[in-house]
Short mmCIF file of C-alpha atoms in Angstrom, two decimals:
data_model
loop_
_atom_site.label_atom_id
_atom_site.label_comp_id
_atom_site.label_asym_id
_atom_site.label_seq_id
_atom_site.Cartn_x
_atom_site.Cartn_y
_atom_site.Cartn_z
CA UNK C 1 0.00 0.00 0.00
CA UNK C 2 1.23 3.52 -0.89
CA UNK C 3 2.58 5.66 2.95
CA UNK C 4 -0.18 7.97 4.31
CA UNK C 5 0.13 11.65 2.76
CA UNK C 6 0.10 14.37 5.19
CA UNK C 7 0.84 18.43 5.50
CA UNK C 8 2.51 21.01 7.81
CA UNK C 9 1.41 23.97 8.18
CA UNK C 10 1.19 27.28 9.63
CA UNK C 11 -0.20 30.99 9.58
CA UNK C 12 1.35 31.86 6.49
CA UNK C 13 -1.22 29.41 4.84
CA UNK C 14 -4.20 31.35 5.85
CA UNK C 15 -7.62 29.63 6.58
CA UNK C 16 -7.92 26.42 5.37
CA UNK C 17 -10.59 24.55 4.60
CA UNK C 18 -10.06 21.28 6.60
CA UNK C 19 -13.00 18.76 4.85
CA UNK C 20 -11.45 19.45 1.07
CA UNK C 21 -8.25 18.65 2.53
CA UNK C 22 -9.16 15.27 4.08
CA UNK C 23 -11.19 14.42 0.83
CA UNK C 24 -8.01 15.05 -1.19
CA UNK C 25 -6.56 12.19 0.55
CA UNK C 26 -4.73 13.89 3.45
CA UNK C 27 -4.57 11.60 7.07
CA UNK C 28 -2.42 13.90 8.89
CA UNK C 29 -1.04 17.47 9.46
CA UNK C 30 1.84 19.23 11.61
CA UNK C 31 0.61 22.40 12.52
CA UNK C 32 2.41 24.94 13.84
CA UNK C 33 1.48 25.90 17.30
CA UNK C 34 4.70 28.26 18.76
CA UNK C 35 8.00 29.74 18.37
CA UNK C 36 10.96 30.65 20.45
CA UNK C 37 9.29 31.39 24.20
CA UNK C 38 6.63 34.45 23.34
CA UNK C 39 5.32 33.75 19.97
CA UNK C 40 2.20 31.46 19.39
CA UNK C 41 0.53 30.98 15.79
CA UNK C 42 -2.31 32.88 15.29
CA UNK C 43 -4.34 30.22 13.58
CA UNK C 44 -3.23 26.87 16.06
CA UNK C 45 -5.99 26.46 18.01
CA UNK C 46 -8.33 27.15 14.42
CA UNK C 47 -6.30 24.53 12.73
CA UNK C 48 -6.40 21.64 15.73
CA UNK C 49 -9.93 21.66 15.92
CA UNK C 50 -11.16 22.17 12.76
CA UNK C 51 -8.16 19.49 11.38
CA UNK C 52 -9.26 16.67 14.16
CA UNK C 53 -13.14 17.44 13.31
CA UNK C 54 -12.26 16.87 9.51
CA UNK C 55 -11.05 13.46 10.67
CA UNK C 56 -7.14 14.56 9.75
CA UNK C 57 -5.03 13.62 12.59
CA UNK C 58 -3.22 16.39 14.20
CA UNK C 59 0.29 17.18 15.73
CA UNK C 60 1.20 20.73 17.03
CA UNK C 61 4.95 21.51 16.37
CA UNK C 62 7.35 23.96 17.96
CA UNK C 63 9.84 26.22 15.49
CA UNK C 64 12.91 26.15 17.65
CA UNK C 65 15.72 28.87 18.36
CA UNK C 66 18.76 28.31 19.41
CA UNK C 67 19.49 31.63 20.39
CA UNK C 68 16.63 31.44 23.77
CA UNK C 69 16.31 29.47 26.45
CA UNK C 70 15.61 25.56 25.75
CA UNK C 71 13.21 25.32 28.95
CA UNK C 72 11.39 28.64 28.54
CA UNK C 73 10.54 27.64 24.73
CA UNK C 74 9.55 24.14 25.69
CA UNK C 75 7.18 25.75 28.97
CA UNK C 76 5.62 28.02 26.36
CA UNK C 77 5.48 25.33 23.98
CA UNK C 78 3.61 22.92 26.44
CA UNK C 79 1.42 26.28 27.92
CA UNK C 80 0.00 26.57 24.45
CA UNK C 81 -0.96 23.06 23.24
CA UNK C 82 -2.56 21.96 26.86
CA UNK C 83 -3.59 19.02 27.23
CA UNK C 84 -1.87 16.17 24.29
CA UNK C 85 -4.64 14.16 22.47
CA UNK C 86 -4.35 10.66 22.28
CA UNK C 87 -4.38 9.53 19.11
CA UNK C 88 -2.89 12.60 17.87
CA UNK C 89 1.07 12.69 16.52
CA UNK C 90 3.35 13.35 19.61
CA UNK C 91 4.54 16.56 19.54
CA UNK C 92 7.31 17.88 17.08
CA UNK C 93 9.92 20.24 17.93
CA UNK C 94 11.72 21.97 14.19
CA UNK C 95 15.27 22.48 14.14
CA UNK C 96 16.81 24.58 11.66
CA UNK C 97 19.73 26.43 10.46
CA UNK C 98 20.39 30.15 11.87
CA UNK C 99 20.02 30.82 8.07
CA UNK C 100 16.55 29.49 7.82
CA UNK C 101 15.12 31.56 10.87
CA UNK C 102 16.49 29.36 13.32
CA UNK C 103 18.18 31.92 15.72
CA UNK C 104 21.83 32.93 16.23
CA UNK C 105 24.39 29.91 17.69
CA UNK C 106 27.28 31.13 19.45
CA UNK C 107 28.70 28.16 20.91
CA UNK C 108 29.90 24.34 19.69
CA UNK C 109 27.74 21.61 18.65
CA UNK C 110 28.06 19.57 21.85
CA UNK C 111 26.04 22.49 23.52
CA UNK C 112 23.68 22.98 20.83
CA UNK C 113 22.91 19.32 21.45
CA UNK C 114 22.99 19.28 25.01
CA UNK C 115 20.46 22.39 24.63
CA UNK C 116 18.18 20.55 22.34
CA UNK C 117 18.11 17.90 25.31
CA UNK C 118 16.73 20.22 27.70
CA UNK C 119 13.62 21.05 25.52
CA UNK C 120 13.15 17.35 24.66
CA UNK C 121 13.54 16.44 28.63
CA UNK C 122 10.99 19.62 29.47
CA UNK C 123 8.31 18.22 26.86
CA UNK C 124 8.84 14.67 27.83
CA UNK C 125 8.40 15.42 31.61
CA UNK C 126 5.22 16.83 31.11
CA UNK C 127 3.84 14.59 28.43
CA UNK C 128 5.32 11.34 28.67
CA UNK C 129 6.20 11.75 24.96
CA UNK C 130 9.28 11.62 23.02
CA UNK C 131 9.30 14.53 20.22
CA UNK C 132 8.96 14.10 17.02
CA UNK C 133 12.34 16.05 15.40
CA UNK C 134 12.45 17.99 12.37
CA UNK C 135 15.44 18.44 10.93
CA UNK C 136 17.77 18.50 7.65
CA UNK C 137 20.83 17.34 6.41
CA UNK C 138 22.75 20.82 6.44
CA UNK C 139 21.51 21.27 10.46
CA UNK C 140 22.22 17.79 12.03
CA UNK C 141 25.34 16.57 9.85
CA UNK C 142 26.78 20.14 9.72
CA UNK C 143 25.81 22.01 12.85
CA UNK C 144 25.65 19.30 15.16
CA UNK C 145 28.21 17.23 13.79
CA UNK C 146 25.69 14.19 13.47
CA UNK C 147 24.99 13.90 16.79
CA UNK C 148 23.30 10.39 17.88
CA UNK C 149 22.19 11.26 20.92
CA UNK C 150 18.35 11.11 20.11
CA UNK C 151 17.89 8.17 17.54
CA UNK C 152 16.90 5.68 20.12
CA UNK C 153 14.29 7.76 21.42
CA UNK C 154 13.04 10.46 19.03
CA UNK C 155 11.05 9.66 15.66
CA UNK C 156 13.05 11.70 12.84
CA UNK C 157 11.06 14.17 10.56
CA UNK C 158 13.53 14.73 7.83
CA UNK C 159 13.15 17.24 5.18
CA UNK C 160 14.72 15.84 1.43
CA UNK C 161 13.22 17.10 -1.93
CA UNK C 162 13.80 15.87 -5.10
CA UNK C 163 14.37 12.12 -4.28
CA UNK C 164 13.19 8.72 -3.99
CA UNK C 165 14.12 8.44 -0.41
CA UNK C 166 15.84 10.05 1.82
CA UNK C 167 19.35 9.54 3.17
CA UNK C 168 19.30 8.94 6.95
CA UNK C 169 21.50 10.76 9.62
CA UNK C 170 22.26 10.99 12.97
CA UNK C 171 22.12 7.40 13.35
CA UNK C 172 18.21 6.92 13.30
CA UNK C 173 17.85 3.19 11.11
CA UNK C 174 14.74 4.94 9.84
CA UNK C 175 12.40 7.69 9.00
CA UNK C 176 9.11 8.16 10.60
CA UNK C 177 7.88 11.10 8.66
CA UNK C 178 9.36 12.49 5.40
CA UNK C 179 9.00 16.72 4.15
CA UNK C 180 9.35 15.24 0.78
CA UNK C 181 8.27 18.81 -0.80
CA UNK C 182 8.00 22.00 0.14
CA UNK C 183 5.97 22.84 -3.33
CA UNK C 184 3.20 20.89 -2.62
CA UNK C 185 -0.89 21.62 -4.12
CA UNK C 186 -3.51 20.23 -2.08
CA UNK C 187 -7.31 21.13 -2.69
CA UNK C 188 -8.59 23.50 0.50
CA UNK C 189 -4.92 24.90 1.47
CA UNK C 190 -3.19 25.73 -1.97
CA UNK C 191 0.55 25.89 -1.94
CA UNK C 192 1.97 23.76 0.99
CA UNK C 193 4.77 21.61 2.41
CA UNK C 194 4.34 17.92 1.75
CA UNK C 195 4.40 14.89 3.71
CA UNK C 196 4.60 11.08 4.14
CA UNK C 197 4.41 8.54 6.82
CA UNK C 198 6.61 6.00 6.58
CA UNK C 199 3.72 3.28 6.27
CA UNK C 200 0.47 2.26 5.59
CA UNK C 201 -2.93 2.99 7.98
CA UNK C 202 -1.82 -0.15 10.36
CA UNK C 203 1.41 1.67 11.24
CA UNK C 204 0.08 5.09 12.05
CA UNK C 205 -2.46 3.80 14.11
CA UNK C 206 0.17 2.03 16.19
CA UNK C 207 2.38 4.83 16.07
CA UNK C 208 -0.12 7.16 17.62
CA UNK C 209 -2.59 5.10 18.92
CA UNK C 210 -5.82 4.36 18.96
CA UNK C 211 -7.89 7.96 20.58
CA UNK C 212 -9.86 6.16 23.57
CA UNK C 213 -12.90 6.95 25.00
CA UNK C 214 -13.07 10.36 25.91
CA UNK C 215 -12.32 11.03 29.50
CA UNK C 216 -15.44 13.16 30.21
CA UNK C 217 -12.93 15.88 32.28
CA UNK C 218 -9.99 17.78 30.64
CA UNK C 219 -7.37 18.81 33.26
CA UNK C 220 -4.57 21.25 32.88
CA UNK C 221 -1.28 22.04 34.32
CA UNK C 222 0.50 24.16 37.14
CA UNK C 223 -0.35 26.43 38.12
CA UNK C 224 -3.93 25.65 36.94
CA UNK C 225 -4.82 21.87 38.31
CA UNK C 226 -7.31 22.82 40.50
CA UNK C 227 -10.10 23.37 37.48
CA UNK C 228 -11.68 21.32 35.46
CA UNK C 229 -13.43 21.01 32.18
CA UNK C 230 -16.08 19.31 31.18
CA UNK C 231 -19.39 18.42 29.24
CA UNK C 232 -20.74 21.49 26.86
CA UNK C 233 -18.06 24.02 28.34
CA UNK C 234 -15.27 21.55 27.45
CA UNK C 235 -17.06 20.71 23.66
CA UNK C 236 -17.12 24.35 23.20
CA UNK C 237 -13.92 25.16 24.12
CA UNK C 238 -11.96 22.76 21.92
CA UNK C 239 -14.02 23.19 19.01
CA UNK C 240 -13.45 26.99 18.76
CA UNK C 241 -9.32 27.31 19.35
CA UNK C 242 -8.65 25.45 23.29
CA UNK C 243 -5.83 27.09 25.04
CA UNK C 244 -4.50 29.41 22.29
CA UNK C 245 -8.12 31.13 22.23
CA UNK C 246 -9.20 30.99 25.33
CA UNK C 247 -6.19 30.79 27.63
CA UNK C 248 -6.73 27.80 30.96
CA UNK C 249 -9.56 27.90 33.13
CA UNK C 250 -9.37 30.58 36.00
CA UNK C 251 -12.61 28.81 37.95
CA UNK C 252 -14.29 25.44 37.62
CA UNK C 253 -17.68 25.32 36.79
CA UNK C 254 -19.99 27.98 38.99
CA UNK C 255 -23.30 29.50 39.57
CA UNK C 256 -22.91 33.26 39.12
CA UNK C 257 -25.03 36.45 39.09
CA UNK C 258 -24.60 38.19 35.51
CA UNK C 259 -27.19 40.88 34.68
CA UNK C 260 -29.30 40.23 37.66
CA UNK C 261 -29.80 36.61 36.15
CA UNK C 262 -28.93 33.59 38.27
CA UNK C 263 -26.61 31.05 35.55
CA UNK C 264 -26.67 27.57 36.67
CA UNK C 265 -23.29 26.93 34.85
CA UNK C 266 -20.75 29.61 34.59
CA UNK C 267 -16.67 29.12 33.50
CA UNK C 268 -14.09 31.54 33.76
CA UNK C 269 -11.05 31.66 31.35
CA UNK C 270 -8.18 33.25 31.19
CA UNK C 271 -9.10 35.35 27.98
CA UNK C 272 -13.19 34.63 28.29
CA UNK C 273 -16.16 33.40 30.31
CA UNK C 274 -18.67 30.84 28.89
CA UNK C 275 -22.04 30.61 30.22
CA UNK C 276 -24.77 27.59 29.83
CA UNK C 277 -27.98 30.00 29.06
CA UNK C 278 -30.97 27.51 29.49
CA UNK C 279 -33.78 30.44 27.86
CA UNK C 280 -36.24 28.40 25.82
CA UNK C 281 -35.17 27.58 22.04
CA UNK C 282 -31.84 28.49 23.60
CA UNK C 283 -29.53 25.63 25.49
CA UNK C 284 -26.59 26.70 24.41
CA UNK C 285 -23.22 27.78 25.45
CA UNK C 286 -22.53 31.80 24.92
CA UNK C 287 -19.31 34.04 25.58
CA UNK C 288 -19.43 36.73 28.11
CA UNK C 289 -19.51 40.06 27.62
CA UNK C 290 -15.87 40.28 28.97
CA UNK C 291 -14.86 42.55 26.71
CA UNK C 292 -17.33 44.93 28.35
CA UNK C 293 -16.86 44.71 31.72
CA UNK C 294 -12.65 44.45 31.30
CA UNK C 295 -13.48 48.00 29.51
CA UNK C 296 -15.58 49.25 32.33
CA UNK C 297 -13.23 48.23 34.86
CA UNK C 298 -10.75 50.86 33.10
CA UNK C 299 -13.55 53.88 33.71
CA UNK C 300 -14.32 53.29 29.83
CA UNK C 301 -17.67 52.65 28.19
CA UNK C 302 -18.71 50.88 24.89
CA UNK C 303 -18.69 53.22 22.08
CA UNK C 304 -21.26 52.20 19.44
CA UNK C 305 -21.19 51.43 15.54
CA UNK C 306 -17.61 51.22 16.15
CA UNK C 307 -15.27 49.92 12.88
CA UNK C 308 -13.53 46.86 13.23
CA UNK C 309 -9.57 48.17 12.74
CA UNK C 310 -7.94 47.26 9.58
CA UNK C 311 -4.84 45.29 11.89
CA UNK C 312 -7.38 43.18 13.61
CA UNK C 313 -10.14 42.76 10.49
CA UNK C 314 -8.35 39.01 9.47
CA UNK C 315 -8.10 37.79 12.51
CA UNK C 316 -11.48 38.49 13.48
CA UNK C 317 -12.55 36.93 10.02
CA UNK C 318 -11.00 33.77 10.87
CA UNK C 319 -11.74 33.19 14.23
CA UNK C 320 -14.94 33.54 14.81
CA UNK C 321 -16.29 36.99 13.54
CA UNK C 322 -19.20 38.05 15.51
CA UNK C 323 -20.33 35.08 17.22
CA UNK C 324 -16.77 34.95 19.46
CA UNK C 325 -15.64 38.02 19.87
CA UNK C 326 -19.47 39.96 19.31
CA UNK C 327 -18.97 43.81 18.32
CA UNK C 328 -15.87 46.20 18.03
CA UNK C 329 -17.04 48.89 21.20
CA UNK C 330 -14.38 51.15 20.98
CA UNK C 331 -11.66 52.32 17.94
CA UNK C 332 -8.06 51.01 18.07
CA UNK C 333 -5.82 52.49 20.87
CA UNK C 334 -2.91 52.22 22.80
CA UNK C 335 -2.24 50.58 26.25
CA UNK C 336 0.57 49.52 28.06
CA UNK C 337 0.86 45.34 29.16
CA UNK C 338 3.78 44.96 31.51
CA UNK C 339 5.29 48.15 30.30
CA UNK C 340 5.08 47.57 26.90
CA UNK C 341 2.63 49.74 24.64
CA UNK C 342 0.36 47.84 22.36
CA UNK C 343 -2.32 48.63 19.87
CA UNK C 344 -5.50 46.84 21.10
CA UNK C 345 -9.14 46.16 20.07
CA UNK C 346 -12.18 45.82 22.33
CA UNK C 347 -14.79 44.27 21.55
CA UNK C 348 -18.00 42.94 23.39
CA UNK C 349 -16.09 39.51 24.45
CA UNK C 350 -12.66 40.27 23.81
CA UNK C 351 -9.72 42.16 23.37
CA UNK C 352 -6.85 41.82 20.35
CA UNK C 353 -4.10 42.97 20.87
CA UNK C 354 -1.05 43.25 18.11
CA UNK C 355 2.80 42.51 19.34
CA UNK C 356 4.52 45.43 16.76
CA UNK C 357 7.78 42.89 17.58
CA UNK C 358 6.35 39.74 16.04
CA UNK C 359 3.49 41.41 14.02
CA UNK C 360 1.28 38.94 15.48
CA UNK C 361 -2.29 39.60 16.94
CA UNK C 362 -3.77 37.39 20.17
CA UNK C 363 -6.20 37.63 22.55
CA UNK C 364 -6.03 39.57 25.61
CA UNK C 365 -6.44 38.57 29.18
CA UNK C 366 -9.99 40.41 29.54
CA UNK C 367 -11.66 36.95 31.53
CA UNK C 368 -9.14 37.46 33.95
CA UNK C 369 -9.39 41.26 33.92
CA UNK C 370 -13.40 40.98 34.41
CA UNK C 371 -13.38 38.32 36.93
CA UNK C 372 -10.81 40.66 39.34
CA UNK C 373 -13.37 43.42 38.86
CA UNK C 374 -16.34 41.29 39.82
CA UNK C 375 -17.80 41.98 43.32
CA UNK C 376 -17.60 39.10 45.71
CA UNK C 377 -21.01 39.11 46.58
CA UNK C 378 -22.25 35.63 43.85
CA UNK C 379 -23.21 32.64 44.56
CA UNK C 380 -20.84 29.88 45.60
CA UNK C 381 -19.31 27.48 43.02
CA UNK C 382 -22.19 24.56 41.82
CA UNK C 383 -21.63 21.32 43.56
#
């Protein structure tokens, strides 16, 4: 049987339209989730859930730099993804040349091994599973002087065009996946990297395994153990982006007082609250107006028929419009975040906010804004 075909991607593919990729015979995709220890892909959390609900199985990968700290990359790298799947691809970490974005090395190749350890040990801790590495010839045999140290315990993702098979290195006896193009055409993406699993179907599924039952509660790590997710909170949340939209939960599941309504089932989130509104033709879950109250909190009010800013108009477009972030309520301005000045967006249940230093737009930290400007005076958590 011909291997499995697969994909990586990233932001610079745009939005892609998951179902016409799986129907042009795609079983998997890498998809970039972070880079170095600040950045995070605008469209991960997009691309996990809409990939897995295609039926593609997903793997979130990490563009390394040698030039930062192996343990801070590998904490943000871990902060982002959450929770690992089972089923899905381990998690891939992508090691390239200084040349190809991969950061400044000042220092000999038994330390940029020994570095590469520490984010592989980090991961690993947390996960209980090895990396995935991406790599090339001109990085491992050249930079790190072919280094063995991982081909007992890492699968090797090795990048080769314009060949029948690639030529192994770094003493791995085989490949597990193979970047056999990075000129690929697939139907719902366009232009994209190309890939292959060394295998048929059979093999896959043992390499990944089989995705259980789901475990009806999703936990999360320090500092963050003591919440839980579950049922129509937890459905919504990993359908529309998990941690890289909504941030980890800041509460487990509560009764609360919002609008002088009593909510049976209320969640706070780092960068949102969801709500379980039980109005007739309704039962559904809804986003908070955080957006609101994280404005109010600032002596601010909503501004109306405001115009969504030009910076944040994409963004917006892909990742929900309306229905997750509700209605621009004031024009772009300028605030500081740990005494650095950003331009931000508010909207009814959210705030953007664009990083000038990576050019990359996320979601601000208005659930956890709102929820420190909430009286104390609710009702205690539900049972």
């Amino acid at each position: 049987m011909p291997p499995l075909e697969g994909i990586d991607v990233s932001n610079h593919n745009g939005i892609i339209e998951w179902q016409k990729v799986k129907n042009a015979g795609i079983s998997f995709a890498f998809i970039k989730a972070t880079e170095g220890d600040a950045y995070i892909d605008r469209f991960f959390g997009t691309n996990m859930a809409r990939c897995r609900a295609a039926g593609i199985v997903p793997g979130p990968y990490h563009f390394y730099h040698h030039d930062i700290d192996p343990k801070a990359q590998a904490e943000h790298f871990l902060h982002v993804i959450g929770q690992v799947h089972k089923g899905d691809i381990p998690p891939a970490l992508d090691v390239e040349a200084p040349g190809d974005g991969g950061g400044r090395i000042t220092y000999p190749a038994a330390q940029i091994v020994s570095r590469i350890k520490t984010f592989l040990d980090t991961v690993h801790a947390a996960t209980g599973l090895n990396c995935v590495i991406y790599t090339y010839q001109y990085v491992w045999r050249d930079l790190l002087k072919d280094s063995n140290a991982f081909a007992n315990t890492n699968p090797l993702w090795i990048a080769r065009y314009g060949v029948n098979s690639p030529a192994l290195l770094g003493g791995w006896q085989k490949y597990t996946f193979w970047q056999y193009t990075d000129s690929g055409n697939v139907a719902g993406v366009g232009h994209v990297d190309r890939d292959q699993f060394n295998g048929d179907m059979a093999a896959f599924r043992l390499f990944v395994g089989d995705p259980p039952a789901v475990d009806p509660v999703r936990r999360f790590p320090a500092p963050f153990q003591e919440f839980i997710l579950y049922g129509e909170f937890r459905k919504f949340f990993e359908a529309h982006g998990d941690v890289a939209a909504f941030g980890n939960p800041i509460t487990n599941t509560r009764q609360e007082l919002i609008g002088g309504i009593v909510y049976p089932y209320v969640q706070w989130f780092e960068r949102a609250r969801m709500e379980w509104h039980p109005e007739p033709n309704l039962n559904k879950v809804l986003l908070g107006l955080v957006g609101v109250e994280a404005l109010a909190a600032k002596g601010r009010q909503p501004q109306p028929n405001m115009p969504i800013s030009p910076r944040f108009a994409n963004f917006y477009a892909a990742n929900g419009g309306v229905d997750i972030f509700g209605l621009p309520i004031e024009p772009e301005v300028t605030e500081a975040f740990n005494g650095v000045n950003l331009p931000v967006q508010y909207f009814e249940r959210a705030r953007l906010e664009f990083n000038p230093q990576t050019n990359a737009v996320s979601r601000g930290l208005v659930g956890a804004e709102a929820k420190a400007a909430r009286p104390l005076t609710v009702p205690p958590d539900a049972p």
